[in-house]
mmCIF file of C-alpha atoms and ligand atoms in Angstrom:
data_model
loop_
_atom_site.group_PDB
_atom_site.id
_atom_site.type_symbol
_atom_site.label_atom_id
_atom_site.label_comp_id
_atom_site.label_asym_id
_atom_site.label_seq_id
_atom_site.Cartn_x
_atom_site.Cartn_y
_atom_site.Cartn_z
ATOM 1 C CA UNK A 1420 9.403 29.237 -4.916
ATOM 2 C CA UNK A 1421 10.522 27.537 -1.682
ATOM 3 C CA UNK A 1422 9.839 23.826 -1.987
ATOM 4 C CA UNK A 1423 9.122 21.664 1.041
ATOM 5 C CA UNK A 1424 10.820 18.266 1.188
ATOM 6 C CA UNK A 1425 9.094 15.288 2.755
ATOM 7 C CA UNK A 1426 11.525 15.332 5.687
ATOM 8 C CA UNK A 1427 10.856 19.046 6.340
ATOM 9 C CA UNK A 1428 7.151 18.280 6.206
ATOM 10 C CA UNK A 1429 7.642 15.574 8.845
ATOM 11 C CA UNK A 1430 9.723 17.865 11.048
ATOM 12 C CA UNK A 1431 7.075 20.609 10.892
ATOM 13 C CA UNK A 1432 4.543 18.072 12.079
ATOM 14 C CA UNK A 1433 6.860 17.014 14.882
ATOM 15 C CA UNK A 1434 7.165 20.637 16.071
ATOM 16 C CA UNK A 1435 3.384 20.770 16.434
ATOM 17 C CA UNK A 1436 3.698 17.965 19.003
ATOM 18 C CA UNK A 1437 6.443 19.009 21.417
ATOM 19 C CA UNK A 1438 6.284 15.679 23.269
ATOM 20 C CA UNK A 1439 7.177 13.734 20.124
ATOM 21 C CA UNK A 1440 10.549 12.018 20.397
ATOM 22 C CA UNK A 1441 11.508 12.227 16.746
ATOM 23 C CA UNK A 1442 11.431 8.442 16.400
ATOM 24 C CA UNK A 1443 8.579 8.477 13.941
ATOM 25 C CA UNK A 1444 10.479 10.990 11.815
ATOM 26 C CA UNK A 1445 13.534 8.743 12.023
ATOM 27 C CA UNK A 1446 11.475 5.754 10.894
ATOM 28 C CA UNK A 1447 10.087 7.562 7.865
ATOM 29 C CA UNK A 1448 13.450 9.093 6.986
ATOM 30 C CA UNK A 1449 14.983 5.604 6.748
ATOM 31 C CA UNK A 1450 12.029 4.359 4.755
ATOM 32 C CA UNK A 1451 12.346 7.261 2.321
ATOM 33 C CA UNK A 1452 16.011 6.477 1.806
ATOM 34 C CA UNK A 1453 15.093 2.820 1.144
ATOM 35 C CA UNK A 1454 12.552 4.014 -1.405
ATOM 36 C CA UNK A 1455 15.178 6.088 -3.208
ATOM 37 C CA UNK A 1456 17.488 3.062 -3.421
ATOM 38 C CA UNK A 1457 14.665 0.878 -4.752
ATOM 39 C CA UNK A 1458 13.715 3.615 -7.217
ATOM 40 C CA UNK A 1459 17.264 3.696 -8.547
ATOM 41 C CA UNK A 1460 17.201 -0.059 -9.228
ATOM 42 C CA UNK A 1461 13.668 -0.046 -10.642
ATOM 43 C CA UNK A 1462 14.600 2.668 -13.115
ATOM 44 C CA UNK A 1463 17.516 0.523 -14.321
ATOM 45 C CA UNK A 1464 15.388 -2.622 -14.626
ATOM 46 C CA UNK A 1465 15.450 -2.724 -18.409
ATOM 47 C CA UNK A 1466 19.233 -2.275 -18.470
ATOM 48 C CA UNK A 1467 20.120 -5.584 -16.869
ATOM 49 C CA UNK A 1468 20.669 -7.320 -20.198
ATOM 50 C CA UNK A 1469 22.362 -4.282 -21.725
ATOM 51 C CA UNK A 1470 24.781 -4.071 -18.792
ATOM 52 C CA UNK A 1471 25.792 -7.662 -19.362
ATOM 53 C CA UNK A 1472 24.088 -9.669 -16.658
ATOM 54 C CA UNK A 1473 24.747 -13.319 -17.402
ATOM 55 C CA UNK A 1474 22.235 -15.638 -15.881
ATOM 56 C CA UNK A 1475 22.426 -15.372 -12.147
ATOM 57 C CA UNK A 1476 25.607 -13.325 -11.806
ATOM 58 C CA UNK A 1477 26.187 -9.745 -12.952
ATOM 59 C CA UNK A 1478 29.393 -8.064 -14.112
ATOM 60 C CA UNK A 1479 30.436 -7.211 -10.552
ATOM 61 C CA UNK A 1480 30.150 -10.895 -9.689
ATOM 62 C CA UNK A 1481 27.061 -10.210 -7.571
ATOM 63 C CA UNK A 1482 24.097 -12.473 -7.740
ATOM 64 C CA UNK A 1483 21.383 -10.778 -9.772
ATOM 65 C CA UNK A 1484 18.351 -10.594 -7.581
ATOM 66 C CA UNK A 1485 14.802 -10.357 -8.640
ATOM 67 C CA UNK A 1486 13.677 -6.817 -7.961
ATOM 68 C CA UNK A 1487 11.152 -7.829 -5.342
ATOM 69 C CA UNK A 1488 13.847 -9.713 -3.397
ATOM 70 C CA UNK A 1489 16.111 -6.711 -3.768
ATOM 71 C CA UNK A 1490 13.466 -4.279 -2.509
ATOM 72 C CA UNK A 1491 12.681 -6.606 0.390
ATOM 73 C CA UNK A 1492 16.336 -6.847 1.429
ATOM 74 C CA UNK A 1493 16.899 -3.087 1.175
ATOM 75 C CA UNK A 1494 13.974 -2.360 3.471
ATOM 76 C CA UNK A 1495 14.831 -5.090 5.984
ATOM 77 C CA UNK A 1496 18.542 -4.227 6.172
ATOM 78 C CA UNK A 1497 17.991 -0.479 6.536
ATOM 79 C CA UNK A 1498 15.026 -0.612 8.876
ATOM 80 C CA UNK A 1499 16.428 -3.220 11.286
ATOM 81 C CA UNK A 1500 19.257 -0.778 12.058
ATOM 82 C CA UNK A 1501 17.023 2.269 12.533
ATOM 83 C CA UNK A 1502 16.571 1.638 16.256
ATOM 84 C CA UNK A 1503 12.858 2.420 16.210
ATOM 85 C CA UNK A 1504 11.249 -0.911 15.305
ATOM 86 C CA UNK A 1505 10.471 -4.011 17.342
ATOM 87 C CA UNK A 1506 9.417 -6.158 14.351
ATOM 88 C CA UNK A 1507 8.571 -6.118 10.654
ATOM 89 C CA UNK A 1508 6.180 -8.061 8.465
ATOM 90 C CA UNK A 1509 6.908 -8.352 4.749
ATOM 91 C CA UNK A 1510 4.692 -9.789 2.047
ATOM 92 C CA UNK A 1511 7.754 -11.773 0.965
ATOM 93 C CA UNK A 1512 8.433 -13.438 4.345
ATOM 94 C CA UNK A 1513 6.178 -16.111 5.806
ATOM 95 C CA UNK A 1514 7.033 -15.209 9.412
ATOM 96 C CA UNK A 1515 7.506 -11.847 11.023
ATOM 97 C CA UNK A 1516 11.018 -10.401 11.031
ATOM 98 C CA UNK A 1517 12.677 -9.873 14.385
ATOM 99 C CA UNK A 1518 15.266 -7.172 15.009
ATOM 100 C CA UNK A 1519 18.687 -8.833 15.421
ATOM 101 C CA UNK A 1520 20.035 -8.644 18.971
ATOM 102 C CA UNK A 1521 22.938 -6.346 18.098
ATOM 103 C CA UNK A 1522 20.614 -3.481 17.117
ATOM 104 C CA UNK A 1523 18.564 -1.240 19.402
ATOM 105 C CA UNK A 1524 14.825 -1.679 19.304
ATOM 106 C CA UNK A 1525 11.863 0.686 19.566
ATOM 107 C CA UNK A 1526 8.144 0.184 19.795
ATOM 108 C CA UNK A 1527 7.088 0.710 16.186
ATOM 109 C CA UNK A 1528 6.020 -2.107 13.858
ATOM 110 C CA UNK A 1529 6.525 -1.857 10.090
ATOM 111 C CA UNK A 1530 4.390 -3.930 7.721
ATOM 112 C CA UNK A 1531 5.136 -3.702 4.019
ATOM 113 C CA UNK A 1532 4.784 -4.983 0.485
ATOM 114 C CA UNK A 1533 8.281 -4.301 -0.904
ATOM 115 C CA UNK A 1534 7.266 -4.347 -4.563
ATOM 116 C CA UNK A 1535 3.633 -4.394 -5.495
ATOM 117 C CA UNK A 1536 2.584 -5.218 -9.044
ATOM 118 C CA UNK A 1537 5.898 -6.940 -9.673
ATOM 119 C CA UNK A 1538 4.426 -8.968 -12.556
ATOM 120 C CA UNK A 1539 4.511 -5.651 -14.462
ATOM 121 C CA UNK A 1540 8.260 -5.016 -14.105
ATOM 122 C CA UNK A 1541 9.371 -6.543 -17.400
ATOM 123 C CA UNK A 1542 6.873 -4.431 -19.341
ATOM 124 C CA UNK A 1543 8.015 -1.145 -17.797
ATOM 125 C CA UNK A 1544 4.638 -0.564 -16.154
ATOM 126 C CA UNK A 1545 4.313 1.314 -12.851
ATOM 127 C CA UNK A 1546 4.913 -0.620 -9.637
ATOM 128 C CA UNK A 1547 5.070 0.438 -5.998
ATOM 129 C CA UNK A 1548 5.977 -0.146 -2.360
ATOM 130 C CA UNK A 1549 3.247 -0.142 0.313
ATOM 131 C CA UNK A 1550 3.879 0.486 4.019
ATOM 132 C CA UNK A 1551 1.903 0.450 7.217
ATOM 133 C CA UNK A 1552 3.091 1.524 10.670
ATOM 134 C CA UNK A 1553 1.725 0.425 14.047
ATOM 135 C CA UNK A 1554 2.835 0.806 17.640
ATOM 136 C CA UNK A 1555 3.354 -2.117 19.901
ATOM 137 C CA UNK A 1556 0.700 -2.230 22.603
ATOM 138 C CA UNK A 1557 2.192 -4.886 24.905
ATOM 139 C CA UNK A 1558 4.791 -4.462 27.647
ATOM 140 C CA UNK A 1559 8.110 -3.625 25.988
ATOM 141 C CA UNK A 1560 10.478 -5.895 27.912
ATOM 142 C CA UNK A 1561 8.829 -9.049 26.604
ATOM 143 C CA UNK A 1562 9.723 -10.673 23.283
ATOM 144 C CA UNK A 1563 7.476 -9.654 20.409
ATOM 145 C CA UNK A 1564 4.830 -12.221 19.500
ATOM 146 C CA UNK A 1565 2.521 -12.534 16.502
ATOM 147 C CA UNK A 1566 -0.295 -11.289 18.718
ATOM 148 C CA UNK A 1567 1.480 -7.905 18.983
ATOM 149 C CA UNK A 1568 1.373 -7.594 15.214
ATOM 150 C CA UNK A 1569 -2.204 -8.679 14.532
ATOM 151 C CA UNK A 1570 -3.784 -5.254 14.987
ATOM 152 C CA UNK A 1571 -6.732 -3.941 13.063
ATOM 153 C CA UNK A 1572 -6.181 -1.220 10.466
ATOM 154 C CA UNK A 1573 -7.717 1.522 12.602
ATOM 155 C CA UNK A 1574 -4.718 1.139 14.955
ATOM 156 C CA UNK A 1575 -2.309 2.278 12.221
ATOM 157 C CA UNK A 1576 -0.148 5.258 13.119
ATOM 158 C CA UNK A 1577 0.652 5.955 9.477
ATOM 159 C CA UNK A 1578 0.406 4.366 6.054
ATOM 160 C CA UNK A 1579 1.579 5.150 2.564
ATOM 161 C CA UNK A 1580 3.053 4.038 -0.692
ATOM 162 C CA UNK A 1581 5.758 4.924 -3.157
ATOM 163 C CA UNK A 1582 4.796 4.657 -6.807
ATOM 164 C CA UNK A 1583 7.602 4.135 -9.317
ATOM 165 C CA UNK A 1584 5.772 5.627 -12.271
ATOM 166 C CA UNK A 1585 6.353 8.230 -14.955
ATOM 167 C CA UNK A 1586 7.574 10.142 -11.932
ATOM 168 C CA UNK A 1587 8.273 8.581 -8.569
ATOM 169 C CA UNK A 1588 5.928 9.724 -5.841
ATOM 170 C CA UNK A 1589 5.426 9.088 -2.185
ATOM 171 C CA UNK A 1590 1.912 9.395 -0.770
ATOM 172 C CA UNK A 1591 1.372 9.071 2.955
ATOM 173 C CA UNK A 1592 -0.908 9.824 5.837
ATOM 174 C CA UNK A 1593 -0.169 10.025 9.536
ATOM 175 C CA UNK A 1594 -3.814 10.617 10.361
ATOM 176 C CA UNK A 1595 -3.995 14.266 9.368
ATOM 177 C CA UNK A 1596 -4.806 14.118 5.675
ATOM 178 C CA UNK A 1597 -3.012 12.587 2.729
ATOM 179 C CA UNK A 1598 0.038 14.286 1.267
ATOM 180 C CA UNK A 1599 1.895 13.532 -1.956
ATOM 181 C CA UNK A 1600 5.576 14.208 -2.717
ATOM 182 C CA UNK A 1601 7.237 13.863 -6.103
ATOM 183 C CA UNK A 1602 10.864 12.758 -6.366
ATOM 184 C CA UNK A 1603 12.959 15.365 -8.128
ATOM 185 C CA UNK A 1604 15.751 13.162 -9.488
ATOM 186 C CA UNK A 1605 18.051 16.141 -10.053
ATOM 187 C CA UNK A 1606 18.215 16.884 -6.310
ATOM 188 C CA UNK A 1607 17.294 13.428 -5.012
ATOM 189 C CA UNK A 1608 14.490 14.733 -2.788
ATOM 190 C CA UNK A 1609 10.774 14.106 -2.530
ATOM 191 C CA UNK A 1610 9.120 17.545 -2.803
ATOM 192 C CA UNK A 1611 5.608 18.374 -1.656
ATOM 193 C CA UNK A 1612 3.538 18.389 -4.852
ATOM 194 C CA UNK A 1613 0.074 17.248 -3.705
ATOM 195 C CA UNK A 1614 -0.828 18.693 -0.277
ATOM 196 C CA UNK A 1615 -3.995 17.403 1.367
ATOM 197 C CA UNK A 1616 -5.242 15.110 -1.408
ATOM 198 C CA UNK A 1617 -9.007 14.530 -1.503
ATOM 199 C CA UNK A 1618 -10.535 11.803 -3.657
ATOM 200 C CA UNK A 1619 -13.564 12.984 -5.693
ATOM 201 C CA UNK A 1620 -16.844 11.902 -4.036
ATOM 202 C CA UNK A 1621 -17.910 10.067 -7.148
ATOM 203 C CA UNK A 1622 -15.586 8.669 -9.760
ATOM 204 C CA UNK A 1623 -15.765 7.883 -13.440
ATOM 205 C CA UNK A 1624 -13.572 4.791 -13.346
ATOM 206 C CA UNK A 1625 -13.996 1.216 -12.129
ATOM 207 C CA UNK A 1626 -10.954 -1.039 -11.869
ATOM 208 C CA UNK A 1627 -11.284 -4.795 -11.619
ATOM 209 C CA UNK A 1628 -9.867 -7.883 -13.327
ATOM 210 C CA UNK A 1629 -12.980 -8.629 -15.315
ATOM 211 C CA UNK A 1630 -11.430 -11.737 -16.836
ATOM 212 C CA UNK A 1631 -12.387 -13.521 -13.602
ATOM 213 C CA UNK A 1632 -16.029 -12.401 -13.613
ATOM 214 C CA UNK A 1633 -17.404 -15.929 -13.902
ATOM 215 C CA UNK A 1634 -15.753 -16.725 -10.533
ATOM 216 C CA UNK A 1635 -17.311 -13.770 -8.683
ATOM 217 C CA UNK A 1636 -20.234 -13.903 -6.303
ATOM 218 C CA UNK A 1637 -23.537 -12.474 -7.456
ATOM 219 C CA UNK A 1638 -23.365 -9.084 -5.672
ATOM 220 C CA UNK A 1639 -19.974 -8.396 -7.299
ATOM 221 C CA UNK A 1640 -21.368 -9.207 -10.740
ATOM 222 C CA UNK A 1641 -24.324 -6.904 -10.115
ATOM 223 C CA UNK A 1642 -22.025 -4.143 -8.881
ATOM 224 C CA UNK A 1643 -19.873 -4.236 -12.006
ATOM 225 C CA UNK A 1644 -22.987 -4.324 -14.210
ATOM 226 C CA UNK A 1645 -24.210 -1.248 -12.333
ATOM 227 C CA UNK A 1646 -21.025 0.695 -13.152
ATOM 228 C CA UNK A 1647 -21.350 -0.358 -16.810
ATOM 229 C CA UNK A 1648 -25.007 0.613 -17.151
ATOM 230 C CA UNK A 1649 -25.924 3.896 -18.795
ATOM 231 C CA UNK A 1650 -27.337 6.669 -16.555
ATOM 232 C CA UNK A 1651 -26.740 10.368 -17.221
ATOM 233 C CA UNK A 1652 -27.504 11.499 -13.669
ATOM 234 C CA UNK A 1653 -24.680 9.450 -12.148
ATOM 235 C CA UNK A 1654 -22.287 9.735 -15.079
ATOM 236 C CA UNK A 1655 -22.524 6.073 -16.056
ATOM 237 C CA UNK A 1656 -21.248 4.038 -17.733
ATOM 238 C CA UNK A 1657 -17.888 4.436 -16.019
ATOM 239 C CA UNK A 1658 -14.631 3.738 -17.861
ATOM 240 C CA UNK A 1659 -12.637 0.581 -17.083
ATOM 241 C CA UNK A 1660 -9.001 1.073 -16.138
ATOM 242 C CA UNK A 1661 -6.979 -1.855 -14.790
ATOM 243 C CA UNK A 1662 -3.197 -1.940 -14.624
ATOM 244 C CA UNK A 1663 -2.758 -4.945 -12.336
ATOM 245 C CA UNK A 1664 -0.686 -3.025 -9.769
ATOM 246 C CA UNK A 1665 -2.786 -2.106 -6.757
ATOM 247 C CA UNK A 1666 -0.596 0.920 -6.039
ATOM 248 C CA UNK A 1667 -0.946 2.288 -9.576
ATOM 249 C CA UNK A 1668 -4.642 1.495 -9.908
ATOM 250 C CA UNK A 1669 -5.373 3.001 -6.505
ATOM 251 C CA UNK A 1670 -3.242 6.089 -7.137
ATOM 252 C CA UNK A 1671 -4.951 6.864 -10.441
ATOM 253 C CA UNK A 1672 -8.373 6.495 -8.828
ATOM 254 C CA UNK A 1673 -7.289 8.654 -5.864
ATOM 255 C CA UNK A 1674 -6.438 11.493 -8.238
ATOM 256 C CA UNK A 1675 -9.273 11.104 -10.785
ATOM 257 C CA UNK A 1676 -11.949 9.447 -8.620
ATOM 258 C CA UNK A 1677 -13.132 5.876 -8.992
ATOM 259 C CA UNK A 1678 -13.309 2.464 -7.397
ATOM 260 C CA UNK A 1679 -10.820 -0.407 -7.307
ATOM 261 C CA UNK A 1680 -12.123 -3.919 -6.648
ATOM 262 C CA UNK A 1681 -10.448 -7.241 -5.959
ATOM 263 C CA UNK A 1682 -13.414 -9.390 -4.955
ATOM 264 C CA UNK A 1683 -13.686 -12.944 -3.673
ATOM 265 C CA UNK A 1684 -12.810 -15.459 -6.376
ATOM 266 C CA UNK A 1685 -14.243 -18.998 -6.334
ATOM 267 C CA UNK A 1686 -11.918 -20.350 -9.016
ATOM 268 C CA UNK A 1687 -8.930 -20.891 -6.828
ATOM 269 C CA UNK A 1688 -9.441 -22.678 -3.522
ATOM 270 C CA UNK A 1689 -6.642 -20.517 -2.114
ATOM 271 C CA UNK A 1690 -8.460 -17.309 -2.955
ATOM 272 C CA UNK A 1691 -11.940 -17.521 -1.412
ATOM 273 C CA UNK A 1692 -11.234 -14.062 -0.012
ATOM 274 C CA UNK A 1693 -9.675 -12.635 -3.136
ATOM 275 C CA UNK A 1694 -5.973 -12.127 -3.609
ATOM 276 C CA UNK A 1695 -4.946 -9.052 -1.692
ATOM 277 C CA UNK A 1696 -3.519 -9.162 1.772
ATOM 278 C CA UNK A 1697 -5.266 -7.426 4.620
ATOM 279 C CA UNK A 1698 -2.216 -6.271 6.540
ATOM 280 C CA UNK A 1699 0.304 -5.295 3.894
ATOM 281 C CA UNK A 1700 -2.030 -4.140 1.112
ATOM 282 C CA UNK A 1701 -5.684 -3.535 2.052
ATOM 283 C CA UNK A 1702 -5.338 -1.886 5.486
ATOM 284 C CA UNK A 1703 -2.734 0.749 4.511
ATOM 285 C CA UNK A 1704 -4.644 1.632 1.343
ATOM 286 C CA UNK A 1705 -7.855 1.822 3.398
ATOM 287 C CA UNK A 1706 -6.297 4.327 5.798
ATOM 288 C CA UNK A 1707 -5.193 6.491 2.867
ATOM 289 C CA UNK A 1708 -8.605 6.232 1.183
ATOM 290 C CA UNK A 1709 -10.448 7.258 4.355
ATOM 291 C CA UNK A 1710 -8.046 10.099 5.105
ATOM 292 C CA UNK A 1711 -8.684 11.366 1.560
ATOM 293 C CA UNK A 1712 -12.466 11.251 2.083
ATOM 294 C CA UNK A 1713 -13.061 7.847 0.474
ATOM 295 C CA UNK A 1714 -14.021 4.432 1.833
ATOM 296 C CA UNK A 1715 -12.772 0.823 1.864
ATOM 297 C CA UNK A 1716 -14.827 -2.300 2.574
ATOM 298 C CA UNK A 1717 -14.768 -6.061 2.042
ATOM 299 C CA UNK A 1718 -18.402 -5.767 0.930
ATOM 300 C CA UNK A 1719 -19.960 -5.738 4.370
ATOM 301 C CA UNK A 1720 -17.293 -4.646 6.839
ATOM 302 C CA UNK A 1721 -15.022 -1.609 6.986
ATOM 303 C CA UNK A 1722 -11.501 -2.837 6.136
ATOM 304 C CA UNK A 1723 -10.020 -0.831 9.032
ATOM 305 C CA UNK A 1724 -12.271 -2.683 11.531
ATOM 306 C CA UNK A 1725 -11.249 -6.222 10.541
ATOM 307 C CA UNK A 1726 -9.270 -7.972 13.282
ATOM 308 C CA UNK A 1727 -6.582 -10.009 11.492
ATOM 309 C CA UNK A 1728 -6.318 -13.669 12.468
ATOM 310 C CA UNK A 1729 -3.056 -14.272 10.614
ATOM 311 C CA UNK A 1730 -0.277 -12.168 9.116
ATOM 312 C CA UNK A 1731 -0.948 -13.034 5.480
ATOM 313 C CA UNK A 1732 -4.726 -13.149 5.635
ATOM 314 C CA UNK A 1733 -6.445 -12.210 2.366
ATOM 315 C CA UNK A 1734 -9.506 -10.041 2.067
ATOM 316 C CA UNK A 1735 -11.892 -8.917 -0.683
ATOM 317 C CA UNK A 1736 -11.275 -5.229 -1.332
ATOM 318 C CA UNK A 1737 -13.571 -2.479 -2.657
ATOM 319 C CA UNK A 1738 -11.865 0.893 -2.252
ATOM 320 C CA UNK A 1739 -12.102 4.426 -3.581
ATOM 321 C CA UNK A 1740 -14.601 7.266 -3.971
ATOM 322 C CA UNK A 1741 -17.210 7.451 -1.211
ATOM 323 C CA UNK A 1742 -20.341 7.268 -3.380
ATOM 324 C CA UNK A 1743 -18.964 4.379 -5.422
ATOM 325 C CA UNK A 1744 -18.038 2.275 -2.383
ATOM 326 C CA UNK A 1745 -21.480 3.020 -0.932
ATOM 327 C CA UNK A 1746 -22.956 1.392 -4.045
ATOM 328 C CA UNK A 1747 -21.022 -1.777 -3.152
ATOM 329 C CA UNK A 1748 -22.269 -1.716 0.452
ATOM 330 C CA UNK A 1749 -25.845 -1.344 -0.772
ATOM 331 C CA UNK A 1750 -25.617 -4.288 -3.185
ATOM 332 C CA UNK A 1751 -24.184 -6.532 -0.453
ATOM 333 C CA UNK A 1752 -26.759 -5.348 2.119
ATOM 334 C CA UNK A 1753 -29.602 -6.011 -0.354
ATOM 335 C CA UNK A 1754 -28.215 -9.474 -1.143
ATOM 336 C CA UNK A 1755 -28.117 -10.318 2.584
ATOM 337 C CA UNK A 1756 -31.803 -9.350 2.944
ATOM 338 C CA UNK A 1757 -33.080 -11.451 0.050
HETATM 339 P P1 AHG B 2025 2.289 -8.344 -5.766
HETATM 340 O O1 AHG B 2025 3.023 -7.955 -7.009
HETATM 341 O O2 AHG B 2025 2.772 -7.586 -4.555
HETATM 342 O O3 AHG B 2025 2.219 -9.831 -5.546
HETATM 343 O O4 AHG B 2025 0.776 -7.840 -5.881
HETATM 344 C C1 AHG B 2025 0.064 -8.017 -7.070
HETATM 345 C C2 AHG B 2025 -1.381 -7.745 -6.783
HETATM 346 C C3 AHG B 2025 -1.813 -6.294 -6.888
HETATM 347 O O5 AHG B 2025 -0.833 -5.361 -7.069
HETATM 348 C C4 AHG B 2025 -2.740 -6.282 -8.063
HETATM 349 O O6 AHG B 2025 -3.800 -5.426 -7.792
HETATM 350 C C5 AHG B 2025 -3.169 -7.703 -8.224
HETATM 351 O O7 AHG B 2025 -2.128 -8.470 -7.733
HETATM 352 C C6 AHG B 2025 -3.458 -8.090 -9.644
HETATM 353 O O8 AHG B 2025 -3.885 -9.407 -9.661
HETATM 354 P P2 AHG B 2025 -4.552 -10.084 -10.961
HETATM 355 O O9 AHG B 2025 -3.445 -10.308 -11.922
HETATM 356 O O10 AHG B 2025 -5.153 -11.351 -10.427
HETATM 357 O O11 AHG B 2025 -5.608 -9.140 -11.485
HETATM 358 MN MN1 MN B 2026 1.157 -6.561 -3.689
HETATM 359 MN MN1 MN B 2027 4.721 -7.676 -3.654
#
């Protein structure tokens, strides 16, 4: 059987749009290469001690970096040279990243979480990289400002993630469905394995960190109780599955059907809007969910419609199967009425 690589898939799409310059393909090609480099390091994570890393310096005399710093540097260093970006925003950097003067610039913006779920690395549990791509809307000769980057999710040109799991997969959408590619390590290519992914309309899984339930607002508590209640007609109770990596939890629910929640949390004054970041986590996942036939909300508002006020703004997130997210919307709407 002839297998389609992710780059061939991108080129086919480019042919359908004869005016396309190939810059978008170039952007994703560089990102895919970054993902392969990160994958190589992630798969060696447990070997660091075996290979003789001593404290901060490894056997080659290089400073041993934490994997999320490593992933961040790989993406920044590769993408700043690609000639297609005007700026980047990383979860790991407080400010946006400008393209150094010596490199050509383009009009795309890349927003990313280099390693998501990184608290799981030492236990060999799946982690991921999330990306989101926008186009600059302002006049190109001017310097990029934060205002150019604060675009709502519905302006995304493309979004996706790489999951470093039992196999490594890339899942992305450019606004015409969601497609999944599995890395074949023997040839070093991502091959089309999941064309046009659709999330089941109703799931059987809810995913939330229930340890924090006493810090949730009342609608969230009622929502989780709803998914736990027994009802044959709607297949309840649902099962709980929670890995603690958004990418992995979302990916499982995308394939099997279900809902992932990271609600507002009153315990920590820094987390009144939950933990997840609108621009580098919630918005890209929301675009994928919607393109797969699902939904994403903060409880009352569509995630893709939220105008960001700052780069690292946090947002409550309820995302997944359409019917399950509609349950959330109904509980919040009812709470607002009473
Ligand atoms: P990151 O590793 O990029 O900081 O993100 C971790 C996030 C997300 O992946 C996950 O859904 C969530 O943190 C888990 O948080 P809790 O441990 O509070 O449940
Ligand atoms: Mn993250
Ligand atoms: Mn991260």
